[in-house]
Amino acid sequence: MGSNSSRIGDLPKNEYLKKLSGTESVSENDPFWNQLLSFSFPAPTSSTELKLLEEATISVCRSLVENNPRTGNLGALIKVFLSRTKELKLSAECQNHIFIWQTHNALFIICCLLKVFICEMSEEELQLHFTYEEKSPGNYSSDSEDLLEELLCCLMQLITDIPLLDITYEISVEAISTMVVFLSCQLFHKEVLRQSISHKYLMRGPCLPYTSKLVKTLLYNFIRQEKPPPPGAHVFPQQSDGGGLLYGLASGVATGLWTVFTLGGVGSKAAASPELSSPLANQSLLLLLVLANLTDASDVPNPYRQAIMSFKNTQDSSPFPSSIPHAFQINFNSLYTALCEQQTSDQATLLLYTLLHQNSNIRTYMLARTDMENLVLPILEILYHVEERNSHHVYMALIILLILTEDDGFNRSIHEVILKNITWYSERVLTEISLGSLLILVVIRTIQYNMTRTRDKYLHTNCLAALANMSAQFRSLHQYAAQRIISLFSLLSKKHNKVLEQATQSLRGSLSSNDVPLPDYAQDLNVIEEVIRMMLEIINSCLTNSLHHNPNLVYALLYKRDLFEQFRTHPSFQDIMQNIDLVITFFSSRLLQAGAELSVERVLEIIKQGVVALPKDRLKKFPELKFKYVEEEQPEEFFIPYVWSLVYNSAVGLYWNPQAIQLFTMDSD
């Protein structure tokens, strides 16, 4: 690359890159490295340009793959970088712009090369390239340095130890990007990797002591959402003659060499990522999720997951049990605030799920918050805009609600939080509604969307489980929420009748024709009856536990009482219908006694008076509805492809050829 500014199109002909990848060995002490690392070129501004960068450098990278066994130039470059990082902290304190800038450029080149090497070869071959010394081909020393492990440890040190300043922002981002690339071998395997060289390095040896510090740093990067320095904030002033070497070099950094790694990839139908306010926070979060979802080694549990499972609040002064490794403390209030503010992205929602599900300290803290609406509202908005979200994001949001509704305190408190003017809810103007009623509305809307579009039983089950967990604590339901509960039952009832009619006609048709295969209406009927019973149990749970708190639900029941008539004698619903039938009969009788032409206000008044008169012992008791989220067996089969799809589609700006990806199916668009 060298000291002149370069264009992407010029890179294949660049004399310094040709020497790096050529057949001549270059000593790590050669002045060539200072020349190579003094480069700048206009940063890519689109995914198309990122692809061009990949295509422009692929021939250089492949030449290095071919020649490196004889030259060891990759190892020499890494040694140059490693020697420079030893002085990086001092350089940051002394504001040594040129030193930091050249070290950044070295890491930039290493990252580009590493990405191609990982794509082109197995991990075993990659490791050999990092242990080559200047010997005849095929002659490897058993005691040669393992530069791959040393590089990884150095990156962890850089991320955790170098102070975040304007002049170190880009190299911090670059270090995290390079760690993501180091772990990207998973992208090129169809099966989940359970034993790999990356596991060995990260879970044992000199990298292991950095576990808790790395996780803590990545979390704080996410919390702080530090924006990149503005162009020119840390560069040398422009010479009066309009240029000069220093300005050319520094402006190359300022205009955004780091943006090479913060622009979105291509090859997916996923919605375009919004412009990132903090590339450092985004990439830190992605790396954290990748580390947290590494599979356990055969004899060692994933230490990064252990760190995520066990960290505590800075205000918690109790000692850590000696059995908990990699423990640390972090400010829970700051973390909670960041999680509330960042839920528009898949990765932030996945982090919230991970923390709620795996860290009991975080879960206890969040459930004790008195401002849970700040967390719940963004989750509800994800579900409300289900048409615009990918299915994984919707699932994560729904499971978060299910985990929260396992707590009775949460189920009570959400009905005490009154919200005004929910602007994103467009079906109806909601000038004032409780958080609990809004949650019910959004979950029911998700069920109805699923019934007409995706028809996913898993989604149905989790939605109904969340409603069931809340049902005994329903309080002062908004009239619209009460109506929607009964409207959902009406929709299910119509669907049940339609499937029943189809099954009957199908049975008649089978008597006249034995050749045509019949749809399995019995299975469809069984599924819809399971859902109907669940809805009846939810209504029953509310009536038996909090009838006096919910006159609007009783009103909605009475208004649509005919819906329930067909289920009174149905063998699948007889038992659960007893209480509902009792409530309908009791209040219908009182309304008849009050006369005709009753106003809504008068009906509600009669209901409130009747609640006091209804003998509670006449309502049959059923077991409490409680559903607990249980992660499926081998969850890594879901989460690892999901996390890597987020990396692939995010604005991390690392272009991978979609034809080479094997972990998940790439869209052709």
XYZ file of C-alpha atoms in Angstrom:
669
model
C 0.000 0.000 0.000
C 2.664 2.471 1.038
C 2.785 6.150 1.783
C 0.699 7.294 -1.153
C -3.054 7.357 -0.932
C -4.516 4.450 -2.862
C -7.735 3.614 -4.587
C -9.325 0.208 -4.096
C -8.886 -0.538 -7.782
C -5.119 -0.011 -7.508
C -4.585 -2.538 -4.725
C -3.820 -5.627 -6.876
C -0.941 -3.703 -8.519
C 0.365 -2.181 -5.288
C 4.113 -2.910 -5.063
C 4.129 -3.247 -1.268
C 1.260 -5.751 -1.246
C 2.923 -7.675 -4.071
C 6.119 -7.874 -2.028
C 4.204 -8.988 1.075
C 2.531 -11.799 -0.861
C 5.465 -12.624 -3.093
C 8.180 -15.240 -2.993
C 10.743 -13.165 -1.076
C 10.968 -13.379 2.716
C 10.819 -10.067 4.547
C 12.387 -9.853 7.990
C 10.281 -8.386 10.767
C 13.045 -5.758 11.233
C 12.991 -4.659 7.586
C 12.135 -0.942 6.936
C 9.624 -2.323 4.406
C 7.009 -2.621 7.154
C 7.016 1.110 7.879
C 6.487 1.725 4.189
C 3.732 -0.885 3.897
C 1.844 0.468 6.901
C 1.911 4.091 5.737
C -1.162 3.945 3.571
C -4.534 5.567 3.178
C -7.279 5.211 0.636
C -10.868 6.443 0.401
C -12.995 4.317 2.675
C -15.751 2.193 1.116
C -19.122 3.869 1.501
C -21.412 1.012 0.445
C -21.696 -2.749 0.513
C -20.821 -2.717 -3.184
C -17.485 -1.050 -2.414
C -16.848 -3.535 0.383
C -17.317 -6.287 -2.148
C -14.914 -4.467 -4.464
C -12.322 -4.339 -1.672
C -12.668 -8.099 -1.219
C -12.375 -8.740 -4.949
C -9.440 -6.340 -5.321
C -7.398 -8.004 -2.587
C -8.336 -11.646 -3.097
C -5.512 -12.256 -5.600
C -2.965 -10.780 -3.168
C -4.340 -12.897 -0.339
C -4.255 -16.072 -2.400
C -0.682 -15.385 -3.446
C 0.232 -15.100 0.212
C -1.594 -18.367 0.931
C 0.585 -20.027 -1.716
C 3.908 -18.383 -0.812
C 3.692 -17.987 2.944
C 4.869 -21.565 3.692
C 8.212 -20.578 2.189
C 8.430 -16.874 3.130
C 6.769 -16.699 6.557
C 5.719 -13.120 5.700
C 2.371 -13.471 7.478
C 4.199 -14.369 10.669
C 6.584 -11.445 10.195
C 3.642 -9.035 9.793
C 2.025 -10.390 12.942
C 5.287 -10.057 14.866
C 5.533 -6.426 13.718
C 2.016 -5.841 15.012
C 2.688 -7.657 18.300
C 5.840 -5.639 18.954
C 3.989 -2.391 18.316
C 1.097 -3.245 20.637
C 3.531 -3.436 23.563
C 3.969 0.327 23.252
C 0.374 1.112 22.298
C -0.828 2.152 25.743
C 2.106 4.552 26.154
C 1.536 5.874 22.636
C -2.092 6.618 23.505
C -1.052 8.484 26.637
C 1.554 10.452 24.641
C -0.867 11.102 21.770
C 1.517 9.442 19.304
C -0.815 9.590 16.302
C 1.538 8.101 13.719
C 2.462 5.063 15.827
C -1.179 4.264 16.611
C -2.220 4.864 13.020
C 0.423 2.488 11.624
C -0.424 -0.153 14.247
C -4.067 0.173 13.196
C -3.067 -0.319 9.559
C -1.125 -3.463 10.459
C -4.191 -4.890 12.170
C -6.375 -3.857 9.231
C -4.184 -5.890 6.847
C -4.045 -8.856 9.250
C -7.834 -8.864 9.517
C -8.282 -8.799 5.718
C -5.786 -11.638 5.303
C -7.175 -13.692 8.165
C -10.666 -13.524 6.729
C -9.521 -14.959 3.400
C -7.294 -17.582 5.044
C -10.217 -18.825 7.194
C -12.486 -18.973 4.153
C -9.920 -20.797 2.005
C -8.587 -23.482 4.358
C -9.221 -25.699 7.355
C -8.333 -24.639 10.884
C -5.430 -27.098 10.910
C -3.959 -25.566 7.756
C -4.520 -22.095 9.163
C -2.617 -22.992 12.313
C 0.328 -24.185 10.223
C 0.474 -20.815 8.450
C 0.763 -19.136 11.831
C 3.588 -21.421 12.968
C 5.722 -21.313 9.835
C 9.326 -20.298 10.161
C 11.874 -19.651 7.410
C 12.609 -23.257 6.567
C 12.350 -25.507 3.608
C 8.760 -26.351 2.631
C 7.094 -28.896 4.882
C 9.713 -28.682 7.622
C 7.950 -27.536 10.794
C 9.510 -27.179 14.189
C 7.598 -28.717 17.075
C 8.601 -25.869 19.360
C 7.806 -23.060 16.925
C 5.824 -20.091 18.208
C 2.050 -20.277 18.064
C 1.430 -16.798 16.676
C -2.305 -17.427 16.355
C -2.693 -17.828 20.103
C -0.340 -14.927 20.758
C -2.309 -12.713 18.360
C -5.584 -13.635 20.025
C -4.233 -12.845 23.499
C -2.859 -9.566 22.188
C -6.273 -8.617 20.781
C -7.907 -9.371 24.120
C -5.331 -7.214 25.879
C -5.832 -4.403 23.373
C -9.623 -4.454 23.799
C -9.484 -4.518 27.602
C -6.422 -2.411 28.427
C -6.077 0.383 25.867
C -7.939 3.529 27.004
C -10.749 4.569 24.655
C -9.731 7.924 23.189
C -10.364 9.630 19.871
C -7.048 8.320 18.576
C -7.650 4.732 19.780
C -11.318 4.364 18.748
C -10.547 2.870 15.314
C -7.990 0.352 16.544
C -10.365 -0.766 19.291
C -13.063 -1.383 16.687
C -10.509 -3.141 14.488
C -9.402 -5.446 17.319
C -12.992 -6.529 17.983
C -13.592 -7.040 14.246
C -10.500 -9.216 14.024
C -11.708 -11.378 16.920
C -15.036 -11.812 15.127
C -13.123 -12.839 12.003
C -10.986 -15.231 14.055
C -14.171 -17.012 15.179
C -15.833 -16.895 11.745
C -14.689 -20.399 10.790
C -18.168 -21.419 12.000
C -19.654 -19.692 8.934
C -17.987 -22.199 6.636
C -19.330 -25.330 8.327
C -22.857 -26.661 7.973
C -22.701 -28.309 11.378
C -22.234 -26.488 14.671
C -18.555 -26.608 15.644
C -18.143 -28.354 18.986
C -14.385 -28.755 19.035
C -12.115 -26.348 17.235
C -8.813 -24.563 17.575
C -10.664 -21.394 18.540
C -12.250 -23.265 21.460
C -8.837 -24.478 22.572
C -7.336 -20.987 22.557
C -10.269 -19.191 24.166
C -11.067 -21.712 26.881
C -7.560 -22.645 28.015
C -4.089 -21.258 28.274
C -2.996 -17.613 28.342
C -6.300 -16.260 26.960
C -8.427 -17.684 29.783
C -7.457 -15.115 32.484
C -8.876 -12.339 30.274
C -12.368 -13.884 30.214
C -14.180 -11.755 32.794
C -12.304 -8.594 31.833
C -13.193 -9.049 28.159
C -16.882 -9.722 28.863
C -17.019 -6.718 31.185
C -15.343 -4.447 28.611
C -17.680 -5.563 25.821
C -20.702 -4.957 28.064
C -19.473 -1.489 28.995
C -18.843 -0.701 25.324
C -22.486 -1.611 24.692
C -23.659 0.423 27.675
C -21.723 3.575 26.782
C -22.597 3.618 23.063
C -19.514 5.726 22.351
C -19.775 7.452 18.983
C -16.779 7.547 16.659
C -14.714 10.706 16.703
C -15.794 13.267 14.105
C -13.633 13.460 10.965
C -10.550 15.511 11.704
C -10.933 15.299 15.481
C -7.629 13.548 15.984
C -5.634 14.242 12.833
C -2.728 16.480 12.108
C -3.654 19.943 10.849
C -3.565 20.320 7.107
C -0.471 21.935 5.675
C -0.923 25.358 4.160
C 0.197 23.974 0.818
C -2.814 21.702 0.870
C -1.217 18.397 1.731
C 1.970 16.671 2.590
C 2.594 13.137 3.760
C 1.333 13.604 7.318
C -1.991 15.033 6.246
C -2.397 12.333 3.621
C -1.800 9.637 6.214
C -3.899 11.090 8.994
C -6.835 12.014 6.809
C -6.890 8.433 5.581
C -7.657 7.391 9.139
C -9.990 10.300 9.825
C -12.159 9.766 6.784
C -12.726 6.307 8.075
C -10.466 3.363 7.477
C -12.426 1.915 10.363
C -15.599 2.281 8.325
C -14.365 -0.546 6.143
C -15.473 -2.703 9.052
C -18.588 -0.804 10.055
C -20.545 -0.868 6.808
C -23.195 -3.496 6.119
C -22.582 -6.714 4.246
C -24.515 -7.901 1.219
C -26.205 -11.077 0.141
C -29.271 -11.127 2.360
C -32.871 -9.982 2.232
C -32.625 -8.713 5.790
C -33.719 -5.125 6.189
C -30.959 -2.606 5.699
C -29.275 -1.779 8.968
C -29.739 1.789 10.150
C -26.673 3.952 10.301
C -24.803 3.021 13.440
C -24.360 5.687 16.061
C -21.714 3.529 17.740
C -19.811 0.981 15.632
C -17.792 0.081 18.741
C -20.928 -0.769 20.731
C -22.434 -2.723 17.841
C -19.365 -4.855 17.244
C -18.761 -5.355 20.964
C -22.274 -6.727 21.298
C -21.860 -9.060 18.324
C -18.560 -10.407 19.666
C -20.122 -10.863 23.107
C -22.993 -12.895 21.619
C -20.588 -15.024 19.574
C -18.494 -15.769 22.665
C -21.542 -16.473 24.839
C -22.839 -19.020 22.327
C -19.647 -20.996 21.819
C -20.302 -24.634 22.630
C -18.707 -26.124 25.725
C -15.487 -28.012 25.176
C -15.540 -31.727 25.985
C -14.004 -31.143 29.410
C -14.408 -27.388 29.960
C -17.614 -25.311 30.080
C -17.713 -22.114 28.039
C -16.047 -19.550 30.376
C -17.639 -16.581 28.593
C -21.105 -17.970 29.224
C -20.087 -18.594 32.843
C -19.050 -14.939 33.155
C -22.371 -13.767 31.669
C -24.320 -16.057 33.998
C -22.662 -14.901 37.207
C -21.769 -11.195 37.144
C -23.325 -9.003 39.841
C -24.354 -5.416 40.447
C -21.654 -2.997 41.597
C -23.919 -2.201 44.546
C -23.928 -5.836 45.657
C -21.276 -6.160 48.365
C -21.793 -9.855 49.064
C -18.758 -12.036 48.255
C -18.723 -14.285 45.199
C -18.872 -17.993 46.010
C -15.524 -19.653 45.392
C -17.246 -22.073 43.009
C -18.082 -19.273 40.545
C -15.223 -18.589 38.107
C -14.780 -15.470 35.968
C -17.040 -13.359 38.196
C -17.120 -9.572 38.016
C -19.390 -6.635 38.845
C -21.051 -4.084 36.582
C -23.457 -1.193 37.045
C -26.912 -2.753 36.610
C -28.680 0.596 36.345
C -26.534 1.625 33.360
C -26.968 -1.790 31.750
C -30.746 -1.668 32.245
C -30.927 1.802 30.671
C -28.891 0.705 27.647
C -31.016 -2.422 27.157
C -34.198 -0.322 27.257
C -32.848 2.136 24.701
C -31.407 -0.360 22.202
C -34.219 -2.879 21.664
C -34.712 -1.940 18.019
C -31.924 -4.355 17.070
C -32.018 -8.161 17.073
C -28.724 -8.368 18.899
C -29.823 -6.148 21.810
C -32.991 -8.231 22.199
C -30.924 -11.420 22.118
C -28.632 -9.993 24.816
C -31.659 -9.134 26.968
C -32.982 -12.672 26.531
C -29.566 -14.143 27.393
C -29.253 -12.090 30.572
C -32.826 -12.696 31.754
C -32.614 -16.414 31.066
C -29.111 -17.122 32.344
C -28.237 -14.512 34.986
C -30.489 -14.705 38.063
C -28.923 -11.521 39.494
C -30.031 -9.503 36.458
C -33.475 -11.119 36.410
C -34.082 -10.327 40.090
C -32.883 -6.746 39.598
C -35.086 -6.110 36.562
C -38.203 -7.571 38.150
C -37.690 -5.267 41.143
C -37.556 -2.133 38.984
C -40.408 0.330 39.365
C -40.051 1.530 35.760
C -40.525 -1.786 33.941
C -42.529 0.017 31.262
C -39.229 1.330 29.875
C -38.223 -2.261 29.098
C -41.604 -3.783 28.281
C -42.798 -1.103 25.836
C -39.926 -1.609 23.350
C -40.536 -5.372 23.487
C -44.246 -4.854 22.805
C -43.410 -2.572 19.895
C -41.285 -5.367 18.356
C -44.274 -7.719 18.558
C -46.687 -5.069 17.324
C -44.627 -4.572 14.165
C -44.366 -8.322 13.622
C -44.773 -7.889 9.852
C -41.534 -5.878 9.716
C -39.448 -8.147 11.963
C -37.749 -11.438 11.246
C -39.199 -14.457 13.012
C -36.198 -14.896 15.341
C -36.519 -11.341 16.660
C -40.227 -11.905 17.328
C -39.489 -15.189 19.129
C -36.877 -13.571 21.355
C -39.250 -10.731 22.268
C -42.022 -13.194 23.039
C -39.815 -15.435 25.187
C -38.675 -12.365 27.140
C -42.327 -11.638 27.943
C -42.871 -15.274 28.923
C -39.892 -15.164 31.305
C -41.158 -11.914 32.856
C -44.700 -13.274 33.296
C -43.373 -16.193 35.347
C -43.151 -13.660 38.195
C -46.417 -12.827 40.034
C -45.029 -9.479 41.174
C -44.506 -8.461 37.564
C -48.020 -9.618 36.645
C -49.502 -7.439 39.399
C -47.364 -4.365 38.860
C -47.990 -4.024 35.120
C -51.667 -3.296 35.814
C -50.682 -0.448 38.129
C -48.651 1.388 35.466
C -50.908 3.757 33.513
C -49.739 4.827 30.051
C -51.008 7.711 27.969
C -51.171 8.097 24.179
C -49.433 5.021 22.782
C -48.671 6.519 19.379
C -47.415 3.336 17.690
C -50.634 1.423 18.401
C -52.713 2.351 15.347
C -55.787 0.064 15.500
C -57.404 2.279 18.090
C -56.608 5.523 19.878
C -55.436 4.578 23.370
C -55.441 7.789 25.379
C -55.043 5.945 28.675
C -54.405 2.263 29.323
C -52.509 0.133 31.818
C -49.292 -1.569 30.741
C -50.943 -4.905 31.539
C -53.902 -4.266 29.229
C -51.577 -3.090 26.465
C -49.492 -6.236 26.850
C -52.653 -8.346 26.485
C -53.683 -6.411 23.350
C -50.306 -6.854 21.667
C -50.023 -10.561 22.492
C -53.560 -11.211 21.198
C -52.753 -9.270 18.029
C -49.656 -11.465 17.583
C -51.799 -14.598 17.940
C -54.278 -13.320 15.353
C -51.480 -12.411 12.952
C -50.016 -15.880 13.401
C -53.401 -17.524 12.757
C -53.828 -15.765 9.424
C -50.203 -15.652 8.214
C -47.428 -17.831 9.650
C -49.513 -20.463 11.501
C -46.639 -21.336 13.786
C -47.712 -23.555 16.682
C -44.621 -22.579 18.702
C -45.590 -18.905 18.503
C -49.170 -19.701 19.527
C -48.021 -21.747 22.489
C -45.737 -19.059 23.889
C -48.292 -16.275 23.409
C -50.960 -18.265 25.214
C -48.496 -19.274 27.943
C -47.731 -15.597 28.655
C -51.460 -14.758 28.829
C -52.074 -17.773 31.068
C -49.310 -16.723 33.476
C -50.888 -13.274 33.785
C -54.540 -14.348 33.897
C -54.912 -14.792 37.673
C -53.506 -11.266 38.147
C -55.621 -9.468 35.520
C -56.687 -6.165 37.088
C -58.991 -3.425 35.794
C -58.755 -4.636 32.217
C -59.304 -1.895 29.667
C -62.625 -2.401 27.873
C -60.798 -2.814 24.555
C -58.488 -5.478 26.032
C -61.528 -7.346 27.392
C -63.216 -7.127 23.991
C -60.140 -8.450 22.215
C -59.946 -11.471 24.545
C -63.509 -12.418 23.610
C -62.936 -11.510 19.940
C -60.003 -13.916 19.833
C -62.223 -16.628 21.277
C -64.802 -15.797 18.605
C -62.193 -16.165 15.870
C -61.093 -19.511 17.301
C -64.708 -20.650 17.515
C -65.336 -19.833 13.839
C -62.139 -21.612 12.848
C -63.199 -24.651 14.898
C -66.579 -24.779 13.163
C -64.947 -24.436 9.739
C -62.462 -27.256 10.352
C -65.235 -29.428 11.801
C -67.345 -28.859 8.678
C -64.379 -29.664 6.414
C -63.701 -32.857 8.372
C -67.351 -33.908 8.036
C -67.410 -33.268 4.277
C -64.096 -35.054 3.889
C -65.442 -38.075 5.697
C -68.468 -38.196 3.396
C -66.213 -37.900 0.363
C -64.021 -40.763 1.558
C -67.006 -43.093 1.462
C -67.414 -42.531 -2.291
C -63.724 -42.446 -3.276
C -60.899 -44.538 -1.869
C -58.225 -43.215 -4.220
C -57.872 -39.563 -3.172
C -55.669 -38.922 -0.075
C -57.523 -36.920 2.553
C -56.183 -33.943 4.524
C -55.565 -34.698 8.185
C -58.473 -32.674 9.557
C -58.421 -34.659 12.794
C -54.994 -33.242 13.610
C -56.106 -29.704 12.690
C -59.174 -30.116 14.885
C -57.067 -31.364 17.775
C -54.743 -28.337 17.557
C -57.574 -25.788 17.410
C -59.344 -27.473 20.331
C -56.147 -27.284 22.398
C -55.973 -23.547 21.724
C -59.675 -23.054 22.521
C -59.295 -24.896 25.811
C -56.310 -22.737 26.678
C -58.362 -19.588 26.016
C -61.205 -20.914 28.161
C -58.718 -21.665 30.953
C -57.352 -18.107 30.730
C -60.866 -16.604 30.965
C -61.747 -19.013 33.788
C -58.565 -18.164 35.699
C -59.419 -14.473 35.591
C -63.011 -15.068 36.702
C -62.082 -17.313 39.628
C -59.167 -15.190 40.884
C -60.039 -11.589 40.081
C -63.678 -11.357 39.010
C -64.288 -8.281 41.193
C -61.408 -6.451 39.480
C -62.645 -6.990 35.916
C -66.179 -5.758 35.191
C -65.206 -5.022 31.581
C -64.411 -8.701 30.972
C -67.772 -9.746 32.432
C -69.459 -7.164 30.201
C -67.672 -8.556 27.116
C -68.652 -12.108 28.116
C -72.310 -11.153 28.447
C -72.277 -9.235 25.171
C -70.981 -12.326 23.309
C -72.579 -14.988 25.502
C -73.942 -16.933 22.510
C -70.373 -17.797 21.500
C -69.991 -20.105 24.479
C -73.249 -22.011 24.053
C -71.827 -24.678 21.717
C -69.014 -25.517 24.143
C -71.180 -26.131 27.227
C -71.779 -29.775 26.389
C -68.599 -30.423 24.406
C -66.689 -33.258 26.155
C -63.351 -31.420 25.797
C -64.617 -28.261 27.493
C -67.442 -29.237 29.861
C -65.386 -28.978 33.036
C -63.777 -25.619 32.274
C -67.108 -24.182 31.030
C -68.805 -24.641 34.433
C -67.533 -21.386 35.946
C -67.936 -19.368 32.743
C -71.476 -20.652 32.339
C -72.223 -19.852 35.990
C -70.978 -16.253 35.623
C -72.923 -15.704 32.381
C -76.129 -17.157 33.866
C -75.815 -15.233 37.154
C -75.228 -11.823 35.567
C -77.702 -12.383 32.730
C -80.375 -12.979 35.374
C -79.543 -9.727 37.168
C -79.670 -7.779 33.915
C -83.082 -9.240 33.120
C -84.337 -8.131 36.515
C -83.065 -4.611 35.842
C -85.202 -4.282 32.712
C -84.519 -3.489 29.061
C -82.724 -0.580 27.309
C -79.882 -0.435 29.787
C -76.976 1.926 29.094
C -73.371 0.681 29.143
C -72.793 2.583 32.373
C -75.860 0.976 33.984
C -74.810 -2.523 32.898
C -71.335 -2.013 34.395
C -72.907 -0.750 37.607
C -75.095 -3.884 37.837
C -72.037 -6.065 37.207
C -70.055 -4.338 39.979
C -72.952 -4.804 42.395
C -73.438 -8.426 41.323
C -69.799 -9.313 41.904
C -70.329 -8.707 45.614
C -73.450 -10.882 45.655
C -72.009 -13.828 43.699
C -71.090 -16.637 46.152
C -67.402 -17.376 45.552
C -67.743 -20.960 46.790
C -69.899 -21.726 43.763
C -66.906 -21.195 41.472
C -64.981 -24.424 40.970
C -61.260 -24.216 41.733
C -58.781 -25.331 39.078
C -55.001 -25.719 39.340
C -53.168 -22.420 38.908
C -52.051 -21.724 35.347
C -48.268 -21.463 35.344
C -45.958 -21.969 32.408
C -42.197 -21.745 32.615
C -39.884 -21.176 29.679
C -37.587 -24.159 29.155
C -34.824 -23.941 26.584
C -34.954 -26.739 24.059
C -32.358 -29.481 23.984
C -29.216 -28.492 22.089
C -30.132 -24.799 21.950
C -26.874 -24.102 20.101
C -28.473 -25.563 16.963
C -30.741 -22.498 16.962
C -28.640 -19.795 18.593
C -25.288 -20.247 16.815
C -26.714 -19.884 13.270
C -28.887 -17.013 14.550
C -25.939 -15.122 16.042
C -23.825 -15.583 12.919
C -26.682 -14.442 10.702
C -26.733 -11.249 12.807
C -22.990 -10.833 12.288
C -23.359 -11.472 8.573
C -26.228 -9.013 8.128
C -25.118 -6.352 10.558
C -23.228 -3.176 9.832
C -20.050 -4.838 11.032
C -18.885 -4.295 7.475
C -17.056 -7.576 6.927
C -17.994 -8.804 3.490
C -18.252 -12.572 3.165
C -18.950 -14.171 -0.175
C -22.486 -15.586 0.208
C -21.514 -18.547 -1.997
C -18.988 -19.648 0.640
C -21.366 -19.514 3.607
C -22.531 -22.960 4.716
C -23.913 -22.424 8.232
C -27.235 -21.038 7.013
C -28.948 -20.624 3.658
C -28.213 -17.297 2.012
C -30.918 -15.446 0.089
C -30.090 -14.804 -3.516
C -31.140 -11.155 -3.453
